Amino acid sequence: MATAIEDKTGDKKKGGSAVVTGIVFLVLTAGAVGAGWFLGDMLGSEASAAKAEAAEAIAGAEAGEHESSLALLPLPAITTALAAPADVWARLETTLLFEQEVDELVGEAVHQDILAFLRTIKPHQIEGASGYRHFKADLDDIARIRSEGKVKGVLIRTLLFE
């Protein structure tokens, strides 16, 4: 004689899991929105401060104000092939921001160093915001070292890839 096993657990509905899932979704969404707002505000303030500093330097140089000791030296455009792949070309236009007076010999030396550096770059190194920031920091370091501190920074006017 075979006996059948009966399911006596009954039909219980699991209605609470949808509510819990919804609450978890809302909490995670609110956290993501808050983190995005915080990071956007932080990065936006850094960018606006850099823009304001550059605008003040340019305005001071154009107006010929003697209160500011900053001077600008636009460098000739650099067009060169990147390290790899060889079919990727870059065009870079920069301006040097000198602490006091412009030294064209130092500017030419910095220009040559930037050209040599640009030939060693691969496109993936400059991709994205962090890649661009590292590239800009490298240019600033090159200029500061070559000029022995006379150059305060490098302003990138144009950066194109083909």
XYZ file of C-alpha atoms in Angstrom:
162
model
C 0.000 0.000 0.000
C 1.364 3.293 -1.051
C 0.519 6.291 0.958
C 0.488 9.741 -0.504
C 2.337 12.517 1.199
C 0.205 15.553 1.570
C 1.476 19.139 1.569
C 0.143 20.671 4.732
C 2.120 23.910 4.563
C -0.777 25.674 2.952
C -0.758 28.477 0.431
C 0.950 31.373 2.180
C 1.540 34.489 0.106
C 4.818 36.341 0.407
C 3.544 39.896 0.154
C 6.296 41.472 2.270
C 9.171 40.850 -0.163
C 7.870 43.354 -2.723
C 7.601 46.038 -0.057
C 11.116 45.321 1.239
C 12.501 45.368 -2.312
C 10.830 48.711 -2.962
C 12.238 50.230 0.230
C 15.752 48.958 -0.545
C 15.462 50.368 -4.074
C 14.404 53.778 -2.759
C 17.213 53.890 -0.173
C 19.858 52.944 -2.754
C 18.503 55.477 -5.247
C 18.535 58.238 -2.634
C 22.115 57.314 -1.696
C 23.232 57.410 -5.335
C 21.555 60.790 -5.886
C 23.198 62.200 -2.758
C 26.648 60.893 -3.712
C 26.273 62.256 -7.238
C 25.229 65.669 -5.956
C 28.140 65.770 -3.487
C 30.763 64.764 -6.086
C 29.324 67.101 -8.707
C 29.388 69.990 -6.256
C 32.957 69.203 -5.228
C 34.273 68.882 -8.796
C 32.278 71.890 -9.963
C 33.818 74.124 -7.313
C 37.341 73.010 -8.304
C 36.639 73.689 -11.972
C 35.089 77.090 -11.307
C 38.056 78.083 -9.117
C 40.501 77.099 -11.875
C 38.453 78.988 -14.469
C 38.337 82.088 -12.263
C 42.116 81.992 -11.729
C 42.792 81.646 -15.453
C 40.299 84.401 -16.296
C 41.931 86.755 -13.781
C 45.367 86.012 -15.191
C 44.227 86.600 -18.766
C 42.305 89.760 -17.870
C 45.280 91.112 -15.943
C 47.655 90.394 -18.831
C 45.326 91.930 -21.429
C 44.672 95.050 -19.353
C 48.379 95.500 -18.713
C 47.876 95.745 -14.984
C 51.089 95.990 -13.048
C 49.494 94.846 -9.802
C 49.545 91.263 -10.995
C 52.960 89.730 -11.549
C 51.668 87.025 -13.914
C 52.565 87.009 -17.604
C 51.335 84.811 -20.458
C 53.364 83.334 -23.310
C 51.366 81.546 -26.015
C 53.395 78.661 -27.441
C 53.259 77.506 -31.070
C 50.872 74.633 -31.750
C 52.314 71.136 -31.499
C 51.151 68.530 -34.021
C 52.661 65.075 -33.654
C 51.923 61.361 -33.789
C 51.345 59.657 -30.466
C 53.392 56.683 -29.243
C 50.929 53.978 -30.228
C 49.044 53.490 -32.434
C 51.155 55.455 -34.882
C 48.131 56.569 -36.905
C 46.743 58.699 -34.046
C 47.827 62.335 -34.230
C 47.458 65.028 -31.598
C 47.373 68.815 -31.855
C 48.083 70.726 -28.665
C 47.984 74.495 -28.205
C 49.207 75.807 -24.858
C 50.034 79.022 -23.053
C 52.606 79.309 -20.291
C 51.725 81.264 -17.177
C 54.911 82.922 -15.888
C 55.307 84.083 -12.312
C 56.810 87.471 -13.233
C 58.198 88.284 -16.655
C 58.154 86.197 -19.814
C 61.366 84.386 -20.700
C 61.112 83.270 -24.328
C 64.174 80.998 -24.134
C 62.618 79.128 -21.231
C 59.329 79.044 -23.164
C 61.057 77.422 -26.152
C 62.720 74.817 -23.909
C 59.384 73.993 -22.264
C 57.776 73.769 -25.718
C 60.367 71.180 -26.802
C 59.904 69.183 -23.602
C 56.127 69.157 -24.073
C 56.601 67.946 -27.666
C 58.892 65.133 -26.504
C 56.419 64.182 -23.761
C 53.439 64.201 -26.135
C 55.239 61.703 -28.396
C 55.349 59.210 -25.500
C 51.625 59.354 -24.715
C 49.123 56.681 -25.722
C 45.484 57.724 -26.278
C 44.112 55.615 -23.410
C 46.291 57.577 -20.952
C 44.353 60.790 -21.640
C 40.855 59.255 -21.735
C 38.307 60.527 -19.265
C 38.425 63.281 -16.699
C 41.085 61.674 -14.514
C 43.307 60.936 -17.513
C 43.059 64.561 -18.611
C 43.855 65.791 -15.091
C 46.952 63.570 -14.935
C 48.019 64.812 -18.380
C 47.571 68.443 -17.279
C 49.510 67.801 -14.049
C 52.333 66.229 -16.075
C 52.485 69.315 -18.328
C 52.588 71.581 -15.264
C 55.413 69.515 -13.763
C 57.405 69.569 -17.009
C 57.086 73.355 -17.246
C 57.916 73.942 -13.589
C 61.002 71.703 -13.678
C 62.374 73.037 -16.983
C 61.824 76.671 -15.981
C 63.183 76.156 -12.463
C 59.953 77.509 -10.991
C 59.489 80.518 -13.299
C 56.420 78.971 -14.957
C 53.429 78.797 -12.630
C 51.327 76.584 -14.909
C 50.366 75.480 -18.393
C 47.024 76.542 -19.829
C 45.686 74.121 -22.456
C 43.879 76.074 -25.157
C 43.256 73.215 -27.600
C 43.731 69.451 -27.507
C 42.597 67.522 -30.586
C 43.081 63.919 -31.665
C 42.779 62.588 -35.199
